Coordinates of C-alpha atoms in Angstrom, one line a residue:
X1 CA -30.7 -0.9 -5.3
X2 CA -30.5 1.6 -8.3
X3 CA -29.7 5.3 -7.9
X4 CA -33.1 7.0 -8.8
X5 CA -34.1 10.4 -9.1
X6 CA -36.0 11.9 -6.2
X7 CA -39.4 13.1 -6.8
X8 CA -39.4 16.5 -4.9
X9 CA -35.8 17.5 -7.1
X10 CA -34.9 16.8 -10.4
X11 CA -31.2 17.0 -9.8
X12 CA -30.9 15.0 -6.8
X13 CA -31.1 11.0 -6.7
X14 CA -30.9 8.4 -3.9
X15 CA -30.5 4.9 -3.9
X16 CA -30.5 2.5 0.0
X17 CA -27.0 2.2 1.4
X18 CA -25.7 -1.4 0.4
X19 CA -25.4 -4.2 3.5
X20 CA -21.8 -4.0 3.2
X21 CA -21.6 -0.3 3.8
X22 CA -24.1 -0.2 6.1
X23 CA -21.8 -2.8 8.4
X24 CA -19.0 -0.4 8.3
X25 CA -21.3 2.9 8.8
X26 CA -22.5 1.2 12.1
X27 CA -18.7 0.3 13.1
X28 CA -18.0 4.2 12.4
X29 CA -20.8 6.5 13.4
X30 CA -20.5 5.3 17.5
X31 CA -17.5 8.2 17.2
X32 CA -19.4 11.1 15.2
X33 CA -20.8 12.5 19.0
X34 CA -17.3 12.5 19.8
X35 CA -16.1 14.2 16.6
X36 CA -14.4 11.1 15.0
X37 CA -15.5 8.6 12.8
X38 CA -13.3 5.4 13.5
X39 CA -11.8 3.5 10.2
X40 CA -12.7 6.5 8.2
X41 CA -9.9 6.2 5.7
X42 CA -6.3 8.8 4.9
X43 CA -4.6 8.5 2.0
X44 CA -1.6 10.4 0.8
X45 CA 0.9 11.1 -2.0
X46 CA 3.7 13.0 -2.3
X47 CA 3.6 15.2 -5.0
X48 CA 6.7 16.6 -7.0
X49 CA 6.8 18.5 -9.9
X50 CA 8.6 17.6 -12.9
X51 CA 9.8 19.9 -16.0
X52 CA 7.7 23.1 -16.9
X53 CA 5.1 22.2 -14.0
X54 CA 7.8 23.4 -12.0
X55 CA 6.5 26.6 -12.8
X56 CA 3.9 26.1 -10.2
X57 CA 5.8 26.8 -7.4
X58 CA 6.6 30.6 -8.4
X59 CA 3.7 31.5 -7.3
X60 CA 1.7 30.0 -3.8
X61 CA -1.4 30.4 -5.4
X62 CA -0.8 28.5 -8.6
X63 CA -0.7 24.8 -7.7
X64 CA -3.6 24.9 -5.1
X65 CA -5.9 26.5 -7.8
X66 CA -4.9 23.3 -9.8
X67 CA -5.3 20.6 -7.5
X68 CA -8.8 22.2 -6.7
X69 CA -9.8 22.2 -10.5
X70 CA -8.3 18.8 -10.7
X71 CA -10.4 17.8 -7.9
X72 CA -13.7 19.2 -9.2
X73 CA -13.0 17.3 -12.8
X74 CA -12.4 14.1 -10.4
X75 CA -15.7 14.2 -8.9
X76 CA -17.4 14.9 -12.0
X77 CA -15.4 11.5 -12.9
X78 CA -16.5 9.8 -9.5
X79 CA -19.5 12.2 -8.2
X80 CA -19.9 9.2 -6.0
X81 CA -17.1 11.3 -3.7
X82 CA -19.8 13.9 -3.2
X83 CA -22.6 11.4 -2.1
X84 CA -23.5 11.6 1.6
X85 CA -25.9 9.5 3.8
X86 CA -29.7 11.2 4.9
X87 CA -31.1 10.1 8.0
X88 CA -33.2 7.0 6.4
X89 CA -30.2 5.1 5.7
X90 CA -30.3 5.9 1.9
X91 CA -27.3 7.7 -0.2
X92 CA -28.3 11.1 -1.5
X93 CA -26.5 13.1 -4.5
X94 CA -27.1 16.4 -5.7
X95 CA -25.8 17.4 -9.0
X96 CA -24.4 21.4 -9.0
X97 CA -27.3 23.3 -10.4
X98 CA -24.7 26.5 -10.3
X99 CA -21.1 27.4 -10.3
X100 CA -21.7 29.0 -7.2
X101 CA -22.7 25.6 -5.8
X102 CA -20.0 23.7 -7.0
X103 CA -17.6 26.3 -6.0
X104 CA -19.2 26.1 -2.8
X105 CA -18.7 22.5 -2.9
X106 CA -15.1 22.8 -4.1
X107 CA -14.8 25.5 -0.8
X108 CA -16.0 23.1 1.8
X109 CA -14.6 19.3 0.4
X110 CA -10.6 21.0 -0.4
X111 CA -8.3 23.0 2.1
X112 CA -5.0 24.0 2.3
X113 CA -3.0 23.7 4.9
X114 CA -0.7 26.0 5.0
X115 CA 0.5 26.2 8.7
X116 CA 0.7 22.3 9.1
X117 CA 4.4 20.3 8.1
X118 CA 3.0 17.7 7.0
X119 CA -0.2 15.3 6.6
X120 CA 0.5 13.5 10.2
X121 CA -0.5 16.9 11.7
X122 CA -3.8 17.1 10.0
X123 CA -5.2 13.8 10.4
X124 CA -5.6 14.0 14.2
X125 CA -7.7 17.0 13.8
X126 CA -10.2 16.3 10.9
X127 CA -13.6 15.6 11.7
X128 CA -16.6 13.9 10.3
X129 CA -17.8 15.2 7.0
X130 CA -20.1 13.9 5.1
X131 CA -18.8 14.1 1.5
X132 CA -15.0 13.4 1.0
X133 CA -12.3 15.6 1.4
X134 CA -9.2 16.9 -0.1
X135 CA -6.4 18.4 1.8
X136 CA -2.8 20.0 0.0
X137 CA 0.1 20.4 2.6
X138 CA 2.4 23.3 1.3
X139 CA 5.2 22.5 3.7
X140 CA 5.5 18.8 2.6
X141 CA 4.2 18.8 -0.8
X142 CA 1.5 16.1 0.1
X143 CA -2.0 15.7 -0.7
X144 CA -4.3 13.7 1.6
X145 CA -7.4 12.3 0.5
X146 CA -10.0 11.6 3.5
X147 CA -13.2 9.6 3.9
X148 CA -15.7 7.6 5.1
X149 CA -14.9 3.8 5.3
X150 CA -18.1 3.2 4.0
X151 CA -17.7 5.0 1.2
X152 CA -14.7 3.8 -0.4
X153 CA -12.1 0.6 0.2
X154 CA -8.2 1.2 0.8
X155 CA -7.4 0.3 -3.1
X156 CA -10.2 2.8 -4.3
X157 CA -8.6 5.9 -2.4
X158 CA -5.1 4.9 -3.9
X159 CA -6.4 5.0 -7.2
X160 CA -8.0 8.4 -7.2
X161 CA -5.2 10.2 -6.2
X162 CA -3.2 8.5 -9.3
X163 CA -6.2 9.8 -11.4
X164 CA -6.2 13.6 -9.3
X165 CA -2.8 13.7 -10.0
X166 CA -3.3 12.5 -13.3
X167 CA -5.7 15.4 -14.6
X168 CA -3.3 18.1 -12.8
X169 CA -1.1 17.4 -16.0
X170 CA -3.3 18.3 -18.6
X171 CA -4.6 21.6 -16.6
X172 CA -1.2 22.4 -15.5
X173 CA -0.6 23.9 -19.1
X174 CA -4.0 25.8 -19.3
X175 CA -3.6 27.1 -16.2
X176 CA -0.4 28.3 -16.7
X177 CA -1.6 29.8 -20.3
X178 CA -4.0 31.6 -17.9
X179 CA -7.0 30.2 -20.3
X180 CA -8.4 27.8 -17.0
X181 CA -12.1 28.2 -17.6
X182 CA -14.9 27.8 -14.8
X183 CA -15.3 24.1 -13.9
X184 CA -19.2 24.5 -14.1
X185 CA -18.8 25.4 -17.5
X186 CA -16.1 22.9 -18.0
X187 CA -17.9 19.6 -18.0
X188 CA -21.7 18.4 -19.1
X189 CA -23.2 18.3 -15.5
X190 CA -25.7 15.9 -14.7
X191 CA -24.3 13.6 -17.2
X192 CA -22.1 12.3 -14.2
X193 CA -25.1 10.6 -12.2
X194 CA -24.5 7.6 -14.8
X195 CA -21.3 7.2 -12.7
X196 CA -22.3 6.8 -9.5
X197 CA -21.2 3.9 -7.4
X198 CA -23.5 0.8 -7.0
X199 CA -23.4 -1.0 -3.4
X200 CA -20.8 -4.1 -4.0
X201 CA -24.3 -6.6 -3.7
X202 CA -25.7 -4.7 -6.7
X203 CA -21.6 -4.2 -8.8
X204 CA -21.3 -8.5 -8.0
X205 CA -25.2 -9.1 -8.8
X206 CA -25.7 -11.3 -5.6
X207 CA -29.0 -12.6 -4.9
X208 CA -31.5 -11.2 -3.1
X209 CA -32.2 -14.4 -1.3
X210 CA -29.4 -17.1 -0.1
X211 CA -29.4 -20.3 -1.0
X212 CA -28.8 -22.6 2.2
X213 CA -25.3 -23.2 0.4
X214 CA -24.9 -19.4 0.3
X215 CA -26.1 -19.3 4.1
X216 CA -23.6 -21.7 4.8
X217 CA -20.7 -20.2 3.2
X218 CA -21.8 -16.6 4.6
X219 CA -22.3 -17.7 8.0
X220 CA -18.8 -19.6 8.2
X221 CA -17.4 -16.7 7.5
X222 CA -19.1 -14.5 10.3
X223 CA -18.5 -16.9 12.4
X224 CA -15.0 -16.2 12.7
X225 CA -15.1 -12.7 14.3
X226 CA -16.2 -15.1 17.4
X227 CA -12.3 -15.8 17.4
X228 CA -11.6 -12.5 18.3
X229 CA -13.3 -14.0 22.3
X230 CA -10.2 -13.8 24.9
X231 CA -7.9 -12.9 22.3
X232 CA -4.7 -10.8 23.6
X233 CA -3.9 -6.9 23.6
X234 CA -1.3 -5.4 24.2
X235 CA -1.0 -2.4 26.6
X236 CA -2.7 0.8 26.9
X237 CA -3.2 4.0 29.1
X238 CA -6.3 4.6 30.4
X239 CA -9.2 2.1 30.6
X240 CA -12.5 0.9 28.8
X241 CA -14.2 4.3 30.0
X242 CA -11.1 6.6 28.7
X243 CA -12.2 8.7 26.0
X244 CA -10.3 8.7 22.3
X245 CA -8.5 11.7 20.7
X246 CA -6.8 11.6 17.6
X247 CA -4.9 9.3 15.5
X248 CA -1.3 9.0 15.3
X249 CA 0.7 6.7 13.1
X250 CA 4.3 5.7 13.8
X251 CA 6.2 4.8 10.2
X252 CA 9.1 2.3 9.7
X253 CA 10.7 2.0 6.0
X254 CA 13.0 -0.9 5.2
X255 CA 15.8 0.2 2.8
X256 CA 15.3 -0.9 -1.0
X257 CA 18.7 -3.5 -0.8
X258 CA 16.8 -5.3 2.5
X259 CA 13.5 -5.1 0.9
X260 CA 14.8 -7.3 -2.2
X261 CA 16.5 -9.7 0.3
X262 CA 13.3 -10.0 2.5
X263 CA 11.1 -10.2 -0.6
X264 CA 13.3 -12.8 -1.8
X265 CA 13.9 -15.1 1.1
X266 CA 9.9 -14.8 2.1
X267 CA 9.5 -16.4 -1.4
X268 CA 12.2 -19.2 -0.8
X269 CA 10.4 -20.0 2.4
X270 CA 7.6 -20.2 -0.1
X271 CA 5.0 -17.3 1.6
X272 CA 4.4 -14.1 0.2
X273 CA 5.8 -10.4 1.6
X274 CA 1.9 -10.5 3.0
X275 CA 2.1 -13.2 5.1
X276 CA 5.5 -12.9 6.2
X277 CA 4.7 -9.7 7.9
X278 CA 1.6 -10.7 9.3
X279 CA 3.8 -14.1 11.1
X280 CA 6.0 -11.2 12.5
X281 CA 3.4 -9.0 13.9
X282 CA 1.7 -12.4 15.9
X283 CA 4.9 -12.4 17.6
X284 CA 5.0 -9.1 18.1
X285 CA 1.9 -9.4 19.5
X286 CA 2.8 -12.2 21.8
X287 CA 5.9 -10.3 23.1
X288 CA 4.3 -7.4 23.4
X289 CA 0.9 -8.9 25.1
X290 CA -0.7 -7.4 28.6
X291 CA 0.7 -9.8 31.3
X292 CA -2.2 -11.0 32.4
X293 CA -3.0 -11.9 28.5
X294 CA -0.4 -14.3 28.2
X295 CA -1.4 -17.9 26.9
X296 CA -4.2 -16.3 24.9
X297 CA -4.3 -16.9 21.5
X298 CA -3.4 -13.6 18.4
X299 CA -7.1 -12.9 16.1
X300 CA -6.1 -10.6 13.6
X301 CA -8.0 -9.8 9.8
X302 CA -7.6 -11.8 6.3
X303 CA -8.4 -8.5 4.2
X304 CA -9.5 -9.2 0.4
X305 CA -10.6 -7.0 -2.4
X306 CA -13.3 -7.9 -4.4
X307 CA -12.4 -5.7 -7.2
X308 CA -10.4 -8.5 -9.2
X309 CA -13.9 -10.9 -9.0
X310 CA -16.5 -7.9 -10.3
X311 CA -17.5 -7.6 -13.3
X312 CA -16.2 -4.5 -15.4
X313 CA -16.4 -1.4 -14.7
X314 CA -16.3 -2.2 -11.2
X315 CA -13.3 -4.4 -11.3
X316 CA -11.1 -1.1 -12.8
X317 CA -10.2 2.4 -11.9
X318 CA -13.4 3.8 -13.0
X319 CA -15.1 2.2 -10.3
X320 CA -12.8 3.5 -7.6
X321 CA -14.8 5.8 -5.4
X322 CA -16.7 2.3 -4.1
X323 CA -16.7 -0.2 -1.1
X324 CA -15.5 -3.5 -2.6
X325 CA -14.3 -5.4 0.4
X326 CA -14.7 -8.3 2.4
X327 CA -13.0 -10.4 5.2
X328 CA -12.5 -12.6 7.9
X329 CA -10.8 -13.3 10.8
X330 CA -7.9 -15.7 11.8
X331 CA -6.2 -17.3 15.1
X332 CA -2.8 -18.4 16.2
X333 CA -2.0 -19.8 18.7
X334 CA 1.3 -18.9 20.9
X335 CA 3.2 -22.1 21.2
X336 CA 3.1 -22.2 17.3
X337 CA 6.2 -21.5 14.9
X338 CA 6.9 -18.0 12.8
X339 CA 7.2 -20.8 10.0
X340 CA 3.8 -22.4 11.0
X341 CA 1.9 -19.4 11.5
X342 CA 3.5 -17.7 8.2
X343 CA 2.4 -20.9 6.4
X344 CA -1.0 -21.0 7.7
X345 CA -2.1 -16.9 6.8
X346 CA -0.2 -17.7 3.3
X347 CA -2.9 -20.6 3.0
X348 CA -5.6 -17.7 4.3
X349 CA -4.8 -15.1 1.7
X350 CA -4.4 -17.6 -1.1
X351 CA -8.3 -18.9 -0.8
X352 CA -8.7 -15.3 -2.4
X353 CA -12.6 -15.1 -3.1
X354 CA -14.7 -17.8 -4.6
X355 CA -17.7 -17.2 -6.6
X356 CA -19.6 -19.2 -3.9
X357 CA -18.3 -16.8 -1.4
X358 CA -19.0 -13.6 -3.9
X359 CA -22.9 -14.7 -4.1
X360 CA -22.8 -15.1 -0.5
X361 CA -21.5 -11.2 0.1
X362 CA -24.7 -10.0 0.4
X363 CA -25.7 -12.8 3.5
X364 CA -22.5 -12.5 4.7
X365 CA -23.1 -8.9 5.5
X366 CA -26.6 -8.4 6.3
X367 CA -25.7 -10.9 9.1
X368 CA -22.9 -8.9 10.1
X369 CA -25.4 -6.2 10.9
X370 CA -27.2 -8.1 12.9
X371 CA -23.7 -8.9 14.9
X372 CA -23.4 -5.5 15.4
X373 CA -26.7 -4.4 16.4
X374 CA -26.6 -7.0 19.3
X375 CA -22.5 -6.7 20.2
X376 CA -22.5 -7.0 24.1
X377 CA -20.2 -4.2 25.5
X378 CA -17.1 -6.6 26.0
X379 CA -15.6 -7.0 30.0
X380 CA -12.0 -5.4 28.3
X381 CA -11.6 -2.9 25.6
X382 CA -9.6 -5.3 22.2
X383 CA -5.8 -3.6 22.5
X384 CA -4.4 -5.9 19.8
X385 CA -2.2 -4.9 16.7
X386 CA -4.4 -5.6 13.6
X387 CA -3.3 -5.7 9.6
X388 CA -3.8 -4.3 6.7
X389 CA -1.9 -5.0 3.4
X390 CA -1.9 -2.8 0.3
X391 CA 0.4 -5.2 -1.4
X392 CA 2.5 -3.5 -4.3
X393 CA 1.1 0.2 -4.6
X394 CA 2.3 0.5 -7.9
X395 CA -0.7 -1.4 -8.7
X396 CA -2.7 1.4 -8.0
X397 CA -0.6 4.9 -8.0
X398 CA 2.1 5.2 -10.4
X399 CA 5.4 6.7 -9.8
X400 CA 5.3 9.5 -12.6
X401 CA 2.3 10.9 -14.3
X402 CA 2.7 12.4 -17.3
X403 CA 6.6 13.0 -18.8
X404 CA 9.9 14.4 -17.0
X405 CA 9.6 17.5 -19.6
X406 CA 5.9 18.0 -17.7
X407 CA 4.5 16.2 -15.4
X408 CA 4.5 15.2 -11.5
X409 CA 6.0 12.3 -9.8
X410 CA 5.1 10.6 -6.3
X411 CA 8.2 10.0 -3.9
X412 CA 6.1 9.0 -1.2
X413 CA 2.3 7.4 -0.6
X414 CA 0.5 6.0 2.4
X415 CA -3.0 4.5 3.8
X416 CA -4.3 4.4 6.7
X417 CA -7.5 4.6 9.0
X418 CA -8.8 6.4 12.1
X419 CA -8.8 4.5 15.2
X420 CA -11.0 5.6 18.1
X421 CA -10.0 2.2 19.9
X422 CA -7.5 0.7 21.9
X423 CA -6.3 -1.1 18.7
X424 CA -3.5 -0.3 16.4
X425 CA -3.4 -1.6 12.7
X426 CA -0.3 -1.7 10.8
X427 CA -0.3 -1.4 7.3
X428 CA 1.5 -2.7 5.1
X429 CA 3.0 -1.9 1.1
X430 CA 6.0 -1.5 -1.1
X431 CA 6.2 1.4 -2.9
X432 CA 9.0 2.7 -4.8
X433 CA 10.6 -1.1 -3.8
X434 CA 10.9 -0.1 -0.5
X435 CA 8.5 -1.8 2.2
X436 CA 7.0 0.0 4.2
X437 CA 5.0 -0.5 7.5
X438 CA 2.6 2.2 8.8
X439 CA 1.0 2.0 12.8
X440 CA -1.7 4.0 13.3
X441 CA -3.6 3.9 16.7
X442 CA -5.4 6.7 18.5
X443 CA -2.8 8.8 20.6
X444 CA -5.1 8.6 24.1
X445 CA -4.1 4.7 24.5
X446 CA -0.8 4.5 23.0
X447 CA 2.4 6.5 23.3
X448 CA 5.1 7.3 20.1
X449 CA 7.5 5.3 22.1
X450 CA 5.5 2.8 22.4
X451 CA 4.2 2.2 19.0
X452 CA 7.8 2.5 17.2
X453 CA 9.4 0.2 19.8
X454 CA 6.3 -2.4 18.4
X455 CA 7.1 -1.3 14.7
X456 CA 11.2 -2.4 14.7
X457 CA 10.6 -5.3 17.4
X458 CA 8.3 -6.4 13.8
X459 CA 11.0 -5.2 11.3
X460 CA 13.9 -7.3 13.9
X461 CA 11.4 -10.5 14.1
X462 CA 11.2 -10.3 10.3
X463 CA 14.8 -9.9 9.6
X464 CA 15.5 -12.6 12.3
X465 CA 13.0 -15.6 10.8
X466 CA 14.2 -14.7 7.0
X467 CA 17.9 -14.6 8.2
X468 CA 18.3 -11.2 6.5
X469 CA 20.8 -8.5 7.6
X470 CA 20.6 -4.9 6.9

């Protein structure tokens, strides 16, 4: 599934969405006549200048014109953010033929917010787009990168805005020397197409055709979404016919001194931060759980990357603006122990991914679409608290780019997805050693109250099990 150029334009090429992508596009799109698209993915970083890039902030003009140049030279870098879907399921790039196309581009893909206070208040309101966007909050310094899940993986998003943030450095001096030339004439357009992101079945060179032990591996794993039959939810208002409106996260930071002592008694109890968490929410699930849902058993997602298994470039930054994910789901069962369950998703996120399991991606996922294609509209809307862990985000973002005499550092950074369900997901990371967790669910099913009240009855189960005060 090569990108290749289209016959009726020299600068435009096209290549089939993936089987992977096109699982999550079919998850997503049910929301687009609503104006949503659910699990499309936010990221932000908080953005704080350092030294003589301070200098930015005399003027309001000055630091927006920089991220937006920044964010031109980081799709040249990853034009793959400026790919969108055409109505026969193939991908479709154009490369600018004009600056007054790529400042149009620049014009529709980054915004400034000026009248929201902070990130939170633009998420509910974005809609569907079909390239991916850049937003800059004035009033809380933050920029928020948005897309399509199908587009890009939680680690991929995380990663560009290290590298956005990165180029602002550089261009922060020639802008201020007032010498900031025209991005069209800034970089060798059409060069960039040698970048664009392969599907994950082409990056991992699966086969074409499954073996029967591929096909066995593949379907094992499918077949654990069937444990997600007569699982439990947790409240909701409204019912299966009420209609989503945007997504709201509530946000719960653990100080640094209790995020060493959790980090450190998780280990002693010999599971990871990951798993620890993930123990807590199942019980927060269980005490949280519809009335009529209790006995029923917790199905919540093993996430994994890919990107470790791929070969290079796909396995490093330069590959960031891709979909290289997989996973599966798991069950526990209510009488079980926090220690038990803890043990047991430690055991889950430590199978990692096999190479027998990498060549079966591409089964895996073509059978996925055929799960979704035939889904039977379910009796009850799914109201459980899902998972999603970002692990250390240093991996991905670091805390300072460039120097303290010039440069910009991130105080704060967060992922997380829009939910047009009765779901929540929590998501999980350590960032500047402080762990955070991060609910988002859509604000026509669950109240503020409601969500928080889940978040710390999490943070007091986890403190409780590792026998850590604050």
């Amino acid at each position: 599934m090569p990108w290749t150029k289209a016959e009726h334009s020299p600068n435009t090429f096209t290549r089939p969405l993936g089987p992977n992508e096109v699982f999550i596009k079919l998850v997503s799109d049910p929301g687009h006549p609503l104006g949503r698209e659910h699990w499309a993915i936010n990221y932000t970083a908080t953005i704080s200048p350092r030294g003589a890039c301070t200098a930015l902030s005399g003027s309001p003009d000055l630091l927006p014109a920089l991220i937006r140049y920044s964010w031109v030279h980081l799709r040249f870098q990853h034009p793959s953010l400026a790919a969108h879907p055409d109505s026969n399921s193939n991908l479709v790039y154009t490369v600018p033929d004009s600056a007054d196309a790529l400042s149009k581009w620049a014009s529709q893909t980054f915004t400034v917010e000026t009248d929201a206070r902070s990130a939170d208040e633009v998420i509910p309101i974005i809609a569907p787009a079909a390239d991916a966007r850049l937003y800059y909050v004035p009033q809380s310094s933050e920029l928020l990168l948005h897309t399509a899940h199908w587009r890009m993986d939680g680690v991929g998003g995380l990663l560009l805005l290290g590298q956005l943030v990165d180029l602002m450095v550089p261009h922060a001096d020639t802008l201020l020397a007032g010498k900031l030339s025209d991005p069209f004439d800034s970089f060798r357009w059409g060069s960039e197409v040698a970048r664009l992101a392969p599907p994950v079945e082409e990056a991992g060179n699966m086969p074409l055709t499954a073996t029967d032990e591929q096909k066995a591996v593949a379907h094992g794993a499918v077949g654990t979404f069937a444990l997600a039959a007569g699982a439990l939810g947790v409240p909701y208002t409204g019912d299966a016919s009420s209609l989503p409106l945007g997504t709201r996260a509530a946000e719960l930071k653990f100080s640094s001194a209790t995020t060493s002592a959790v980090v450190s008694a998780a280990k002693a109890r010999g599971v990871g931060m990951t798993a620890a968490v993930h123990a807590s929410l199942a019980a927060a699930n269980f005490q949280h759980a519809i009335t009529e849902h209790r006995g029923r058993h917790y199905t919540s997602t093993i996430k994994q990357s890919l990107r470790p298994y791929l070969p290079e470039p796909y396995s490093t930054p330069a590959a960031a603006a891709g979909l290289y994910t997989s996973g599966w789901l798991a069950r526990v069962d209510c009488p079980a122990t926090w220690d038990e369950n803890a043990r047991m998703y430690q055991a889950e996120y430590e199978k990692g991914i096999s190479s027998e399991y990498l060549q079966a991606h591409r089964e895996y996922a073509s059978a996925l679409v055929d799960v979704m294609k035939n889904l039977p509209t379910p009796t009850e809307p799914p109201s459980d608290i899902d998972i999603s862990s970002m692990g250390i985000m240093e991996k991905y973002l670091e805390r300072e780019y460039g120097t303290s005499e010039r440069g910009f550092g991130i105080t704060h950074a967060g992922v997380g997805v829009e939910i047009i369900s009765h779901q929540g997901v929590v998501f999980v990371w350590t960032f500047r050693d402080q762990l955070t967790l991060r609910l988002v669910y859509n604000e026509a099913f669950h109240t503020p109250e409601q969500m928080t009240e889940f978040l710390h009855d999490i943070q007091a189960d986890l403190l409780k099990q590792l026998r850590v005060t604050e």
